[in-house]
Structure formats: structure tokens, C-alpha cells
Short mmCIF file of C-alpha atoms and ligand atoms in Angstrom, two decimals:
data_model
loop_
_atom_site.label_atom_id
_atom_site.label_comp_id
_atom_site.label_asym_id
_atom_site.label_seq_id
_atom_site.Cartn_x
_atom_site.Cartn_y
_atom_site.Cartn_z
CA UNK T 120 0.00 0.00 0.00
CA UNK T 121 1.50 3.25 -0.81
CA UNK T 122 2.05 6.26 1.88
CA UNK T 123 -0.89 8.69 1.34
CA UNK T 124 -3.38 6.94 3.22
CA UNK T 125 -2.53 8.63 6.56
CA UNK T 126 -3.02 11.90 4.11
CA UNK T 127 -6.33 10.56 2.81
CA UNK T 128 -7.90 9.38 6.15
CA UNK T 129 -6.98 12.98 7.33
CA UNK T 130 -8.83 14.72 4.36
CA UNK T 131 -11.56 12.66 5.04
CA UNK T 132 -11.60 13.59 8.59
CA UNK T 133 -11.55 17.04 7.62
CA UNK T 134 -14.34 16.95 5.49
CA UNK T 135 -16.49 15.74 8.13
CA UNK T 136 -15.24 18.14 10.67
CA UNK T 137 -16.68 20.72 7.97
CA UNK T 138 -20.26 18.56 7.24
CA UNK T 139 -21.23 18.30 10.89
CA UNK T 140 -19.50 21.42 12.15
CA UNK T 141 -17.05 19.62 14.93
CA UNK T 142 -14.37 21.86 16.86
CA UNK T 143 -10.86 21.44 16.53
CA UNK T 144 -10.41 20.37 20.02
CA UNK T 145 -13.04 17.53 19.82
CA UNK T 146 -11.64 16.37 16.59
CA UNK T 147 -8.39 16.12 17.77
CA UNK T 148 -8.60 12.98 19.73
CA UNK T 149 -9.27 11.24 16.59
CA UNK T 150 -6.01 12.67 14.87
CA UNK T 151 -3.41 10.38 16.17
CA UNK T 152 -3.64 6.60 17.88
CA UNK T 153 -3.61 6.01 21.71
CA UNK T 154 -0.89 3.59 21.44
CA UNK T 155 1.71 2.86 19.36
CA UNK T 156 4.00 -0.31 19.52
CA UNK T 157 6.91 -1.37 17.52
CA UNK T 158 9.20 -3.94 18.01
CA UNK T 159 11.60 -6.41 15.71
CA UNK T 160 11.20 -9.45 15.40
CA UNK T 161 14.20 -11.76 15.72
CA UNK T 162 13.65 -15.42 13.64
CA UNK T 163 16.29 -17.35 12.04
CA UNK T 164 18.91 -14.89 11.55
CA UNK T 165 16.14 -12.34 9.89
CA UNK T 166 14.83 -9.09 11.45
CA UNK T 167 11.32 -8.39 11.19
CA UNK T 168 9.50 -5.05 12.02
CA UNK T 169 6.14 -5.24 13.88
CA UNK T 170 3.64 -3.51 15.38
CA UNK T 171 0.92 -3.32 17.13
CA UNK T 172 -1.28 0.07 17.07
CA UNK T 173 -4.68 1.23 19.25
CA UNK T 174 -6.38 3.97 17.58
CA UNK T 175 -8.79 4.51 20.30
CA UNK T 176 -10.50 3.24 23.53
CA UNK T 177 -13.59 5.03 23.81
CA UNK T 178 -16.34 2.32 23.28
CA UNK T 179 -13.84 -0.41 24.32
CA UNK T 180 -11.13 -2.62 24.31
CA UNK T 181 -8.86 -2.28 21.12
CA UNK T 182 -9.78 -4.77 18.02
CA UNK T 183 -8.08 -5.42 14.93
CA UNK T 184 -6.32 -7.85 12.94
CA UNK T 185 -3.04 -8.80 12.52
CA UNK T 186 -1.32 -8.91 8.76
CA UNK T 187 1.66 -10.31 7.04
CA UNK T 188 2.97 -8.56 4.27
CA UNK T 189 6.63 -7.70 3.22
CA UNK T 190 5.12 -4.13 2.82
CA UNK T 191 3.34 -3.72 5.94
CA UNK T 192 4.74 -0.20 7.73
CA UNK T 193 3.52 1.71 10.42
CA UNK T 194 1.65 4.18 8.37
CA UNK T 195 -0.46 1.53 6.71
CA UNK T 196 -1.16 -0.11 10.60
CA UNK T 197 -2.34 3.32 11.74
CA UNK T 198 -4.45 3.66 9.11
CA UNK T 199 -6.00 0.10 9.12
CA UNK T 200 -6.60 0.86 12.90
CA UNK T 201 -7.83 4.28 12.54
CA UNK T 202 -10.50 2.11 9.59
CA UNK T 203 -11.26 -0.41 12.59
CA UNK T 204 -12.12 2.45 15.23
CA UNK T 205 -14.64 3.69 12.46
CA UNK T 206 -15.77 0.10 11.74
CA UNK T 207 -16.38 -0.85 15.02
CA UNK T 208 -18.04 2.19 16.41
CA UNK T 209 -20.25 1.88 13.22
CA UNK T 210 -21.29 -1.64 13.61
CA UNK T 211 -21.96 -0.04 17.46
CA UNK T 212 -20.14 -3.41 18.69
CA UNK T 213 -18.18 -2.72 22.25
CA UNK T 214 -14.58 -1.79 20.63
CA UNK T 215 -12.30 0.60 19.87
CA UNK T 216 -9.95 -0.23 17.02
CA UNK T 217 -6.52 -1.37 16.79
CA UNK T 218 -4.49 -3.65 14.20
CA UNK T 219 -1.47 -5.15 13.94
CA UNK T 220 1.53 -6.42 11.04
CA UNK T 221 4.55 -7.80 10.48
CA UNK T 222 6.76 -6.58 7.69
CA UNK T 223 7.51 -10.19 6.14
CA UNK T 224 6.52 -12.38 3.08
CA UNK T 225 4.63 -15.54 4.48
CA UNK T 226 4.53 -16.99 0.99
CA UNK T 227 8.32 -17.87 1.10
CA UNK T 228 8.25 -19.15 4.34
CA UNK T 229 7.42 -22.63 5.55
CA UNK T 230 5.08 -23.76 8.28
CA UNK T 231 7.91 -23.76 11.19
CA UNK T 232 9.12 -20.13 10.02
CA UNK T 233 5.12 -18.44 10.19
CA UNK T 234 4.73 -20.43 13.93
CA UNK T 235 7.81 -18.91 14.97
CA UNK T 236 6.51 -15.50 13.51
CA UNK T 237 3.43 -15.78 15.22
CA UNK T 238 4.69 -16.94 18.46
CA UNK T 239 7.64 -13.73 18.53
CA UNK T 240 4.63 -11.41 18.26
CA UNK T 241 2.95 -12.15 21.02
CA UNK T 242 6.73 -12.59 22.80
CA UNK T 243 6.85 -8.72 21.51
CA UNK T 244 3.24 -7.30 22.05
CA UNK T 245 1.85 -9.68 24.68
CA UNK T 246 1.73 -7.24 27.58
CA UNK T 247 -0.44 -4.73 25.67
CA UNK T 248 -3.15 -7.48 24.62
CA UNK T 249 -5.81 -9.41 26.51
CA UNK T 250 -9.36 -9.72 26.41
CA UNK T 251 -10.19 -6.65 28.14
CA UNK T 252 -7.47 -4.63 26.43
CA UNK T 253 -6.97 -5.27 22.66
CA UNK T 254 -8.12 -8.22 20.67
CA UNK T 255 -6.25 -9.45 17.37
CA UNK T 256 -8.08 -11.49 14.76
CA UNK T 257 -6.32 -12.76 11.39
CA UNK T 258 -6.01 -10.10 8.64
CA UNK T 259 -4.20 -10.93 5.32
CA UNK T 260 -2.05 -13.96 4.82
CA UNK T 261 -2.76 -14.74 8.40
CA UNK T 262 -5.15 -17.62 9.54
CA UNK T 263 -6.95 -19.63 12.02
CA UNK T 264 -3.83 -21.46 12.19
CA UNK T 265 -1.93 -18.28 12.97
CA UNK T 266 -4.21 -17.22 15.97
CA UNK T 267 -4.16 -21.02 17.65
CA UNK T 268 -0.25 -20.33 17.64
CA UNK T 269 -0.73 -16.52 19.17
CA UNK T 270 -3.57 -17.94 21.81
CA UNK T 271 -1.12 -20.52 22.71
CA UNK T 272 1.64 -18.55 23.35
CA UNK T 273 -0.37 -15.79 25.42
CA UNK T 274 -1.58 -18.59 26.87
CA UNK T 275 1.71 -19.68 28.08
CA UNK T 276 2.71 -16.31 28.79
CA UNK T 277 -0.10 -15.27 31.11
CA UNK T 278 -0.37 -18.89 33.04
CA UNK T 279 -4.11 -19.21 32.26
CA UNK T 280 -6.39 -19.77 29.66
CA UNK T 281 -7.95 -16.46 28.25
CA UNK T 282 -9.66 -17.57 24.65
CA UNK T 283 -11.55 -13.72 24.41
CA UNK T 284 -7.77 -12.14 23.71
CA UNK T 285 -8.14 -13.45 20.02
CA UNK T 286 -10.85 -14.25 18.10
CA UNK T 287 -10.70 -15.97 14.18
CA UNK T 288 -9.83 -19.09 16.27
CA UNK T 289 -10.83 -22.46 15.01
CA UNK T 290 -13.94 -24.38 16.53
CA UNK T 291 -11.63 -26.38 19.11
CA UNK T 292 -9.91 -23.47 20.79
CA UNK T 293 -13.76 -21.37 21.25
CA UNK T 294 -13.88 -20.06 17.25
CA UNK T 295 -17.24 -19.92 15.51
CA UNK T 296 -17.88 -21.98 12.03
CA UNK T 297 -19.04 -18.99 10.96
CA UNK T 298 -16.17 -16.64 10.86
CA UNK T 299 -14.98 -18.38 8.28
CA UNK T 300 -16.80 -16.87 6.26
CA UNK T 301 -18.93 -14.13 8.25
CA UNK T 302 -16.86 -11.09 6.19
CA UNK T 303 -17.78 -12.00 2.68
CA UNK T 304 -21.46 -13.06 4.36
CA UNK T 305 -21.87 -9.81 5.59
CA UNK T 306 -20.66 -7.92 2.27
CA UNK T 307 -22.87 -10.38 0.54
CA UNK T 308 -26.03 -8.79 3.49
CA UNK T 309 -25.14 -5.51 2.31
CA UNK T 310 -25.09 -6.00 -1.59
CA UNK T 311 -28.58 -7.51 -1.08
CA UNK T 312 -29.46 -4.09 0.39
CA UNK T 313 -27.77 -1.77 -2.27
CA UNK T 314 -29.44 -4.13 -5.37
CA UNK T 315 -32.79 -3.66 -3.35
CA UNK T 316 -32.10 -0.22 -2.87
CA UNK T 317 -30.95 1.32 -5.98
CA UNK T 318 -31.25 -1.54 -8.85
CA UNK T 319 -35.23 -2.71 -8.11
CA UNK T 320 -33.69 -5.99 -6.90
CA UNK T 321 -32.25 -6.78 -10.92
CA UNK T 322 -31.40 -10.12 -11.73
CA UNK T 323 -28.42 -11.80 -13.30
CA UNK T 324 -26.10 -8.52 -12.31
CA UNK T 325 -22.69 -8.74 -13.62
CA UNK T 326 -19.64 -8.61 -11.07
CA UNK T 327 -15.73 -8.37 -11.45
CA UNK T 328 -14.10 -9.39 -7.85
CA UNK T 329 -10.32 -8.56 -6.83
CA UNK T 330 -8.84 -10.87 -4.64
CA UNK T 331 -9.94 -14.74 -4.33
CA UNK T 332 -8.78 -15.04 -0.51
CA UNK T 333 -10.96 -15.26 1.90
CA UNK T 334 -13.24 -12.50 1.86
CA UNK T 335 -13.10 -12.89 -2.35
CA UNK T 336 -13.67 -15.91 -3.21
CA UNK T 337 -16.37 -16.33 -0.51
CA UNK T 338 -17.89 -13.88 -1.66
CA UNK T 339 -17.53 -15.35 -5.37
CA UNK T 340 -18.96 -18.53 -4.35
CA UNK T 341 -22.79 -16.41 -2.45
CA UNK T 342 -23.02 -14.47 -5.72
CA UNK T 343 -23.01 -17.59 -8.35
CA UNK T 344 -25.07 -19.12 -5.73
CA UNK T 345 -27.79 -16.28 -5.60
CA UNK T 346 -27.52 -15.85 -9.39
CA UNK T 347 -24.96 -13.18 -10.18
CA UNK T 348 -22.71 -13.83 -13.14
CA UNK T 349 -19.49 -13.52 -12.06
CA UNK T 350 -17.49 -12.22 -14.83
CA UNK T 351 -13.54 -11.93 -13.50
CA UNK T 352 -12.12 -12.89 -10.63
CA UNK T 353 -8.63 -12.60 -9.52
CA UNK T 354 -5.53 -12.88 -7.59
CA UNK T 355 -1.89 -11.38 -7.25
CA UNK T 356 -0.32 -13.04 -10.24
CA UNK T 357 -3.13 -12.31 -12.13
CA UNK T 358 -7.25 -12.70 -13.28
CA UNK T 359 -9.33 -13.96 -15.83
CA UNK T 360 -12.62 -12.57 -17.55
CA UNK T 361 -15.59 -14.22 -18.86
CA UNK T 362 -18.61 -12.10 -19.43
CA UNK T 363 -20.93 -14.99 -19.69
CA UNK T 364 -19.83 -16.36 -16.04
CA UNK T 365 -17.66 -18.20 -14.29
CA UNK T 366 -18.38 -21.52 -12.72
CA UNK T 367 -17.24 -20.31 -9.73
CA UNK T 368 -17.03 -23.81 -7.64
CA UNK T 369 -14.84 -24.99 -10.36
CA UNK T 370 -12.45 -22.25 -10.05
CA UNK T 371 -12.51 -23.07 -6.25
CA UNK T 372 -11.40 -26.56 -6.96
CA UNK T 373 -8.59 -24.76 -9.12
CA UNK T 374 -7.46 -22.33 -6.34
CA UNK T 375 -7.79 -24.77 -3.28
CA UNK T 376 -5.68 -27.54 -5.70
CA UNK T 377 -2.55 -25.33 -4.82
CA UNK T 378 -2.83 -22.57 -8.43
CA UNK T 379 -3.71 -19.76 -9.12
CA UNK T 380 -7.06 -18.40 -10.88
CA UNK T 381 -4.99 -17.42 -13.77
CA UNK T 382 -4.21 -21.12 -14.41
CA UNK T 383 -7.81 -22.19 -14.83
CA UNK T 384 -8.51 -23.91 -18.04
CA UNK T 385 -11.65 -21.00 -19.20
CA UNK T 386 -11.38 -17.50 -19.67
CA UNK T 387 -9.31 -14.63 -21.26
CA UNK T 388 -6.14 -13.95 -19.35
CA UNK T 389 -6.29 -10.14 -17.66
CA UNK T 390 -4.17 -8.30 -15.35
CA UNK T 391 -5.45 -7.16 -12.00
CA UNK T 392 -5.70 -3.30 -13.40
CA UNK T 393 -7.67 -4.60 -16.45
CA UNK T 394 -10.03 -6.32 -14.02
CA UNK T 395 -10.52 -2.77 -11.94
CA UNK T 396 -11.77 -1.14 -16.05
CA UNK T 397 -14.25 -4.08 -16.89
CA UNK T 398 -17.51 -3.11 -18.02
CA UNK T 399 -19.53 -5.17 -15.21
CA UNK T 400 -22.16 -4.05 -13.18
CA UNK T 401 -20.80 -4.23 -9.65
CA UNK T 402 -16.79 -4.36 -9.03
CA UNK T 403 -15.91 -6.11 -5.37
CA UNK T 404 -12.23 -4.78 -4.21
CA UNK T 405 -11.18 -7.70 -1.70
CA UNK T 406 -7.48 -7.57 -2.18
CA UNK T 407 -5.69 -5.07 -0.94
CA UNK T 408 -5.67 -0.81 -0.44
CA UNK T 409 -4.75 1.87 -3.26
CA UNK T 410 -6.88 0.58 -6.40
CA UNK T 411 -8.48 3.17 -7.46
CA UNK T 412 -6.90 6.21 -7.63
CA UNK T 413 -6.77 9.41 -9.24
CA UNK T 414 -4.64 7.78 -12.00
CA UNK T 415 -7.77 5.29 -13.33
CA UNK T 416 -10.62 6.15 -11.47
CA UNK T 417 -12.10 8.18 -14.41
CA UNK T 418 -11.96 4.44 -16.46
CA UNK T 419 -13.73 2.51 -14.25
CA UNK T 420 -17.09 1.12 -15.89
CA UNK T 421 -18.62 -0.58 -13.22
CA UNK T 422 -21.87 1.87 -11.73
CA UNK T 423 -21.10 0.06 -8.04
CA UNK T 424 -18.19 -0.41 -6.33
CA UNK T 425 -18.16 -2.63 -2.99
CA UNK T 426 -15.36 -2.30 -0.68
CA UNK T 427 -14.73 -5.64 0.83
CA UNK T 428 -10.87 -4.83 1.18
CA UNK T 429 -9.92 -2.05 3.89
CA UNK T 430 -8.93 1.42 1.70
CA UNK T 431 -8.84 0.00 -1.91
CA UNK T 432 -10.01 3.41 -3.07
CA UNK T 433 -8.22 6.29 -2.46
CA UNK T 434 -9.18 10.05 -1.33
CA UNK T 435 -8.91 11.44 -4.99
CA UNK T 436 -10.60 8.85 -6.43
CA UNK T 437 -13.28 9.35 -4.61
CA UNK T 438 -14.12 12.82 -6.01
CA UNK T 439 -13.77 11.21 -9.01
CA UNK T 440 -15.97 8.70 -8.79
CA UNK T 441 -18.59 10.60 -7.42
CA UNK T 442 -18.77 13.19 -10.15
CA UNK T 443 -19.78 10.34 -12.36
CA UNK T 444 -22.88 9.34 -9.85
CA UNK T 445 -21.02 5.87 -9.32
CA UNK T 446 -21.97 4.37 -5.95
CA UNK T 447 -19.27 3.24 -3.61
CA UNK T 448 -20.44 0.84 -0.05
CA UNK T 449 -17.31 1.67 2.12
CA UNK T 450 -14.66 -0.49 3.54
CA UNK T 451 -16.11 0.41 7.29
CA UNK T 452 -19.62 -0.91 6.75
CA UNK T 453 -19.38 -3.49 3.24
CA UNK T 454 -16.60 -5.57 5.29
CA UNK T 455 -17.83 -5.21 8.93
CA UNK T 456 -19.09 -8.57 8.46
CA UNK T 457 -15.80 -10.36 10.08
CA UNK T 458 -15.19 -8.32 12.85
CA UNK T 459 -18.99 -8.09 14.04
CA UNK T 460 -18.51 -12.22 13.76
CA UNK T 461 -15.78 -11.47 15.79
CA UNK T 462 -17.35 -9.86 18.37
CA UNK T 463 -19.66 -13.21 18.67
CA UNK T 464 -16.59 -14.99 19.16
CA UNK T 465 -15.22 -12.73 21.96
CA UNK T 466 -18.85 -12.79 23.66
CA UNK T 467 -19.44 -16.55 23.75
CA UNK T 468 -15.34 -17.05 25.05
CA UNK T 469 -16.66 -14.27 27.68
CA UNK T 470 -19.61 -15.99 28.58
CA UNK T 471 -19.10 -19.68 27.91
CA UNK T 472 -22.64 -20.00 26.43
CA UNK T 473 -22.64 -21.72 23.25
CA UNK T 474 -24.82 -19.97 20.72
CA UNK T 475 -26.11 -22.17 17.52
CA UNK T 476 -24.92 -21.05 14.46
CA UNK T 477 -28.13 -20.43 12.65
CA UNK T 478 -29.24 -18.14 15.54
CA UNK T 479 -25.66 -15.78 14.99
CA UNK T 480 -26.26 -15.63 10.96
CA UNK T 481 -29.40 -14.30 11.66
CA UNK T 482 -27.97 -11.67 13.61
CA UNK T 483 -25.25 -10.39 11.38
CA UNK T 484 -27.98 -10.18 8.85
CA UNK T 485 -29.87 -8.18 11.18
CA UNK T 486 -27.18 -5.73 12.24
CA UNK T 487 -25.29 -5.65 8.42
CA UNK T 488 -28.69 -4.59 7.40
CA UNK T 489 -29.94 -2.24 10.66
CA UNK T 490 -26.19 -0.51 9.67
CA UNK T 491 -26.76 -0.20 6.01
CA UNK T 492 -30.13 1.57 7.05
CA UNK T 493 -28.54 4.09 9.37
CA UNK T 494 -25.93 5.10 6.63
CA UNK T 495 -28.61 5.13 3.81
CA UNK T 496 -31.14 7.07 5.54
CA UNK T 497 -28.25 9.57 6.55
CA UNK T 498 -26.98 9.91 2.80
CA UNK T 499 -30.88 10.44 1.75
CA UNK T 500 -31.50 12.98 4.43
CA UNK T 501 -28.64 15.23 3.02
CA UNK T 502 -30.27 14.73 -0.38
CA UNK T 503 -27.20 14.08 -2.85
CA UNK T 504 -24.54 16.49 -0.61
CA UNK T 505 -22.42 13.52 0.75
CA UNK T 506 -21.22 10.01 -0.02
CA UNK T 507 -22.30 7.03 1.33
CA UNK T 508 -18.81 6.79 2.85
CA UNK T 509 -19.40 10.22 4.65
CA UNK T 510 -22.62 9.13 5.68
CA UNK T 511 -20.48 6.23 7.36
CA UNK T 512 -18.13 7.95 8.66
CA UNK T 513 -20.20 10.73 10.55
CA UNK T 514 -22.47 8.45 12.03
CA UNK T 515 -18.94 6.50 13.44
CA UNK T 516 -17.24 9.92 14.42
CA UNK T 517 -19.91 10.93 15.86
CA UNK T 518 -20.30 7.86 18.25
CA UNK T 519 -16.77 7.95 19.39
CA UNK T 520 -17.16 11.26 19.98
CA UNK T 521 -19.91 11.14 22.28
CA UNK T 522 -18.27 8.04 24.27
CA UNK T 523 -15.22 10.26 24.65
CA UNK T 524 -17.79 13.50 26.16
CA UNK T 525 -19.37 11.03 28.39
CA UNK T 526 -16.02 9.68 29.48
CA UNK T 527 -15.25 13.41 30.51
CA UNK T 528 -12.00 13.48 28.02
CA UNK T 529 -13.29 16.25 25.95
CA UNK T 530 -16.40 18.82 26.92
CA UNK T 531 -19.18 19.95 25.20
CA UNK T 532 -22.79 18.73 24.20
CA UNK T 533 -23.65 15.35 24.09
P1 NAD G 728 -6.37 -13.22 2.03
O1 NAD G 728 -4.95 -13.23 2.41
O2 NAD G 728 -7.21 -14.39 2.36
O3 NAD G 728 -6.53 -12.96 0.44
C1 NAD G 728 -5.96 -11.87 -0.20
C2 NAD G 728 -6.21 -12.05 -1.69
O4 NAD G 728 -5.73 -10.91 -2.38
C3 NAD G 728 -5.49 -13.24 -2.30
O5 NAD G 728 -6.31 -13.83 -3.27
C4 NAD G 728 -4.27 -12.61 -2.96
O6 NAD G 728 -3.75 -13.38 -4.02
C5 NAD G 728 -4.90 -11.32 -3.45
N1 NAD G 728 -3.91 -10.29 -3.71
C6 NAD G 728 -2.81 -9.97 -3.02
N2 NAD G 728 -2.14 -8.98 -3.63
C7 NAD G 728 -2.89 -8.63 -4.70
C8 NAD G 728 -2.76 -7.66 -5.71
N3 NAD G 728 -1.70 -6.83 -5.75
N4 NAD G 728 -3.72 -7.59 -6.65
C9 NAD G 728 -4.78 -8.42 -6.62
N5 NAD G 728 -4.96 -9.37 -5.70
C10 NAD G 728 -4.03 -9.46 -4.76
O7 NAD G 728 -6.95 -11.88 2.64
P2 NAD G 728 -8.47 -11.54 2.98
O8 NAD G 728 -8.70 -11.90 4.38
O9 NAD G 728 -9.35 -12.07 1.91
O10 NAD G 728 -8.41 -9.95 2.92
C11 NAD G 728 -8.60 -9.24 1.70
C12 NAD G 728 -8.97 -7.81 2.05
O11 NAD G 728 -10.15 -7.82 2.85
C13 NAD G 728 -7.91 -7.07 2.88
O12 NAD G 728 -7.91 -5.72 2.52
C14 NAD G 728 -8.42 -7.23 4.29
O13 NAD G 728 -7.93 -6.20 5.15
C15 NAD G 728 -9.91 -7.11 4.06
N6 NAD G 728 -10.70 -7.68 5.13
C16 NAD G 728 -10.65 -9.00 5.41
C17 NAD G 728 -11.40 -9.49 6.48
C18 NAD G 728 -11.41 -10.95 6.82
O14 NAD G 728 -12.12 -11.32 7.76
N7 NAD G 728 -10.71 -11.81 6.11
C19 NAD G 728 -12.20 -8.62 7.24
C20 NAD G 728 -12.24 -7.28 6.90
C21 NAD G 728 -11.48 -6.81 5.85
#
């Protein structure tokens, strides 16, 4: 991810400083994070950096995921956390935000290396995390394999077990089946919504998806399910485009079988920026951040664009897109689905009730739709003078805000 998303998240701060009228003071304890750790991580002979970041505390403990990437750095932590303080106070579950990365390729590392990994970060960041005081989950190119290593380790660490300090876990350590999942199911809520909403509930929609990870190609598999054609699909050596369809549990068989989705037998070979220009009805972002930007926002076809990654489009692009009346569903509420999942998790670990599954799908419907409302109803009450993001993002400030008057931190009206 490139280096002007700190800029960006600040513009877009700005701008809703200006909408809704908020003092400097107040809006300055959403500026900067709470916390900030760093630390390297020492494995085989290699230095890694980490970190760990809390963006804020006011409606709870810190929660975020954790990523791998050789180009994780702390700008793009403290902006992912800044996006999870947003996300969460959106969803109106009881957290602040945080996330966490580690500066290293996973893909050229074998299974002993990434347990190592995982294990020195919670050697490195263990003090600061705990059920009651931030919460990691996995993020890209880490796993519920990753997290069984981390709880462990806490585990260790602490002397007792304490499965609420990480949630993404699988079924035997206190996970839920559904988290699996639960982020491309709640996208999946959402698009239901903004088809109802603004396409009459149309039929046989086109869709283009980047990324086939786990919120992608989940996603992929509820759309060919429900009846959406999807068109291209792809990953990061590469896509493929179809515009009569994809079977998409085919492609699944092709992906899980160890290649990529440029290796499948159908379909005309594209590049991931060809994929972002196709002319489909709805384009899915589920990679990573920085897609669209200034550069080829004004070439993107698609009429809706659904932001199952965290920041794929960019400040600029934005603007852009919104002078041409396209319709974005932002990062903070399209993929709120995993971390609202997440917050089941962390509840039943809390609680030791076991919920059935059926019962908690009916509730992330319920709140991935009760959140769409709030944001659509805000965006229609301003009649065409903000975004659906802004609409998102005021309703979020707003709410940290408040818990931060009532906590005393900063005065004026509730
Ligand atoms: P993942 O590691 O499972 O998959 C990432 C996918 O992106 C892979 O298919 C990979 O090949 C592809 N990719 C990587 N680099 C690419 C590039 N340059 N161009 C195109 N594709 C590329 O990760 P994920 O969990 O699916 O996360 C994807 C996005 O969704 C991230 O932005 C993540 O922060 C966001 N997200 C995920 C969750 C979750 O629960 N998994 C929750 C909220 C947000």
C-alpha cells in the first residue's frame, strides 16, 4: 500500500469536521492513535518489524487484525486501525480499534518459520493485549492457524487460559464456524441491500471481484449461488474474464488444488488493473488498499463499487468517482461482516454460552442490514450532498465522539 493513506484518512476527517461542524479540540482525539507499539522481530537470523497500534478506547477494548505482508509499515497499521475504530463504532459493537503487522513475506516461508513468527509477536506485544485490552483477529495472509499459535503462546505467557484475547480461532480453541466466512457473508447482506435499494432488486447482475482469498472468493462462491454472473475474478499473479460467467465452484477446486485463478482452463487472461476497467455491473475490491486512484478512477465502468478490502479506493478517487454518480459501499460498513462475527466470538469465550450457528447468521444479517439503514437514511436525508462513505463515517465519528464526552476526556454537548 502506498504512503498517502494517513493523508487521505486525514482529508476525510476534515471533510467531516466541515459537514457536521465539529471543533478542533473535539476532533483532535481522533487525529493520532492512543498507542503505538513497535518492536523487531528476531527469527532465524532475519529481522522483522512489527507492530501493534490502538487507535482509540472510547467504546472499548482495542480490536483489529493482525497482517503479514513484506510491505506492511507503520503508516499503513495506523491507518487500518484508525479504519477499525470507524468500523467498530459503526457496527456499534463494544470496541475501539486497533491492528497489527509484520513486515515479512509468508509466501516464502514454511510452516515452522510463520509459527515462529506468530509466536515472537505475542513474545513482543503480549503485555499490551488481553481480552479486556486489545483483541487481534487474522487479517491478510494470516489464519486460524496463525491465531491457535498466538492464543497458545499468550496462553503460556499469562499462566491461564484467556480464549476472548483473540478471536478468528478455530472451533476447538472457542472459534465460531461462521467466521470463516462471516466477512464475505456480511458484504454479501449488504449488496442484497444496495441491489434492493438502488437496482429494483435486478437479476443476473454482472460482477468483477479482486482478490480470491478469503473474503473474495467467498464472496464469489454467495453471488453464483444467488444468481450473479461472475465475470472476473482474480488474484496477485493475475485474473481472468468471462462475461458470460464463471463456474465459480470450479475455479474453487482450481485455487484450493494449490494454483492460481490465472491457471484455470476457461477465460481470457487479464491483469489485476484490467479487471478494476471491466464493463460489469458491480466491481468487489477484496485484495488489498490503493486501487483506485486518481490515476484510473475516471476508467472505471462498473456503476457500483463494494469495498470488501480495507482502503482499496483512495481520497482522490473518490471525487472522481462521485462526479460520475457511481456508488461506492465503504470499507467500514461493506466488510464489517468479520469483525462483528468477531465480536460473537469474543462474547461466547466471555460468557461460555454456546450460541447455535443459525441463531448468529441471523444476527449479522440483522445488524449488516440495521447498519446499512442508518448510513442510507443519513446519505438520503442530506439529499445528494455527501457520499455514502461520509454518511459512514459521521455516524462512526460521531459515536466515538460522544463516548469520549461522556467519558469526561473532551467537553461539550452530548
Ligand atoms: P487473504 O490473504 O485471504 O486474500 C488476499 C487475496 O488478495 C489473495 O487472493 C491474494 O492473491 C490477493 N492479492 C494480493 N495482492 C494482490 C494484488 N496486488 N492484486 C490483486 N490481488 C491481490 O486476505 P483476505 O482476508 O481475503 O483480505 C482481503 C482484504 O479484505 C484485505 O484488505 C483485508 O484487510 C480485508 N478484510 C478481510 C477481512 C477478513 O475477515 N478476512 C475482514 C475485513 C477486511
Amino acid at each position: 500500500m502506498q504512503m498517502n493513506i494517513a493523508e487521505d484518512n486525514a482529508k476525510r476527517l476534515k471533510d467531516i469536521q466541515k459537514i457536521e461542524n465539529i471543533s478542533d479540540a473535539d476532533m483532535a482525539v481522533l487525529l493520532d492513535p492512543v498507542q503505538v507499539n513497535y518492536s523487531e522481530l528476531s527469527v532465524n537470523g532475519k529481522r522483522y518489524p512489527a507492530w501493534r497500534i490502538v487507535y482509540n478506547r472510547a467504546l472499548g477494548p482495542g480490536k483489529g487484525g493482525i497482517r503479514f505482508h513484506p510491505d506492511v509499515n507503520e503508516d499503513e497499521v495506523k491507518s487500518l486501525a484508525f479504519w477499525m475504530a470507524l468500523k467498530n463504532s459503526l457496527a456499534r459493537i463494544p470496541y475501539g480499534g486497533a491492528k497489527g503487522g509484520v513486515a515479512f513475506d509468508p509466501k516464502v516461508a514454511d510452516k515452522a518459520e510463520l509459527e515462529e513468527v506468530s509466536r515472537k509477536y505475542i513474545e513482543a506485544f503480549y503485555k499490551y493485549l488481553g481480552q479486556d485490552k486489545d483483541i487481534p483477529a487474522p487479517d491478510v495472509y494470516t489464519d486460524s492457524q496463525t491465531m491457535s499459535w498466538m492464543l497458545d503462546e499468550f496462553e503460556k505467557r499469562v499462566g491461564c487460559h484467556e480464549p476472548g484475547m483473540i478471536t478468528g480461532k478455530p472451533v476447538e480453541l472457542g472459534g465460531l464456524a461462521m467466521r470463516d466466512d462471516a466477512t464475505a457473508q456480511g458484504g454479501y447482506f449488504v449488496i442484497q441491500k444496495m441491489v434492493e435499494t438502488f437496482l429494483n432488486n435486478k437479476k443476473g447482475l454482472s460482477v468483477a471481484i479482486q482478490g480470491f482469498g478469503n473474503a473474495g472468493l467467498y464472496m464469489a462462491q454467495k453471488l453464483h449461488k444467488d444468481g450473479f454472473k461472475v465475470a472476473a475474478v482474480s488474484d496477485s499473479k493475475g485474473g481472468i474474464y468471462d462475461k458470460s460467467g464463471f463456474d465459480i465452484c470450479a475455479l474453487i477446486e482450481c485455487k484450493k488444488g494449490g494454483r492460481q485463478v490465472c491457471e484455470h482452463s476457461t477465460g481470457e487472461k487479464i491483469t489485476n488493473a484490467e479487471l478494476l476497467e471491466l464493463p460489469v455491473d458491480i466491481l468487489i475490491l477484496a485484495a488489498l488498499g490503493n486501487q483506485i486512484t486518481e490515476k484510473n478512477a475516471k476508467n472505471i465502468k462498473a456503476n457500483y463499487i463494494v469495498e470488501l478490502a480495507n482502503g482499496p479506493v483512495t481520497y482522490e478517487a473518490d471525487a472522481i468517482l462521485a462526479g460520475k454518480k457511481k456508488v461506492v459501499i465503504p470499507d467500514i460498513l461493506a466488510n464489517s461482516g468479520g469483525v462483528i462475527a468477531s465480536y460473537f466470538e469474543w462474547a461466547q469465550n466471555r460468557t461460555g454460552q454456546i450460541l447455535e450457528e443459525d441463531y448468529l447468521r441471523d444476527l449479522l444479517k440483522k445488524k449488516m442490514q440495521e447498519n446499512w439503514q442508518r448510513m442510507y437514511d443519513l446519505f438520503n436525508k442530506k439529499e445528494g450532498e455527501i457520499t455514502l462513505r461520509q454518511a459512514a463515517y459521521i455516524l462512526a465519528v460521531n459515536r466515538i465522539l460522544s463516548a469520549e464526552k461522556l467519558r469526561g476526556r473532551i467537553k461539550g454537548v452530548i
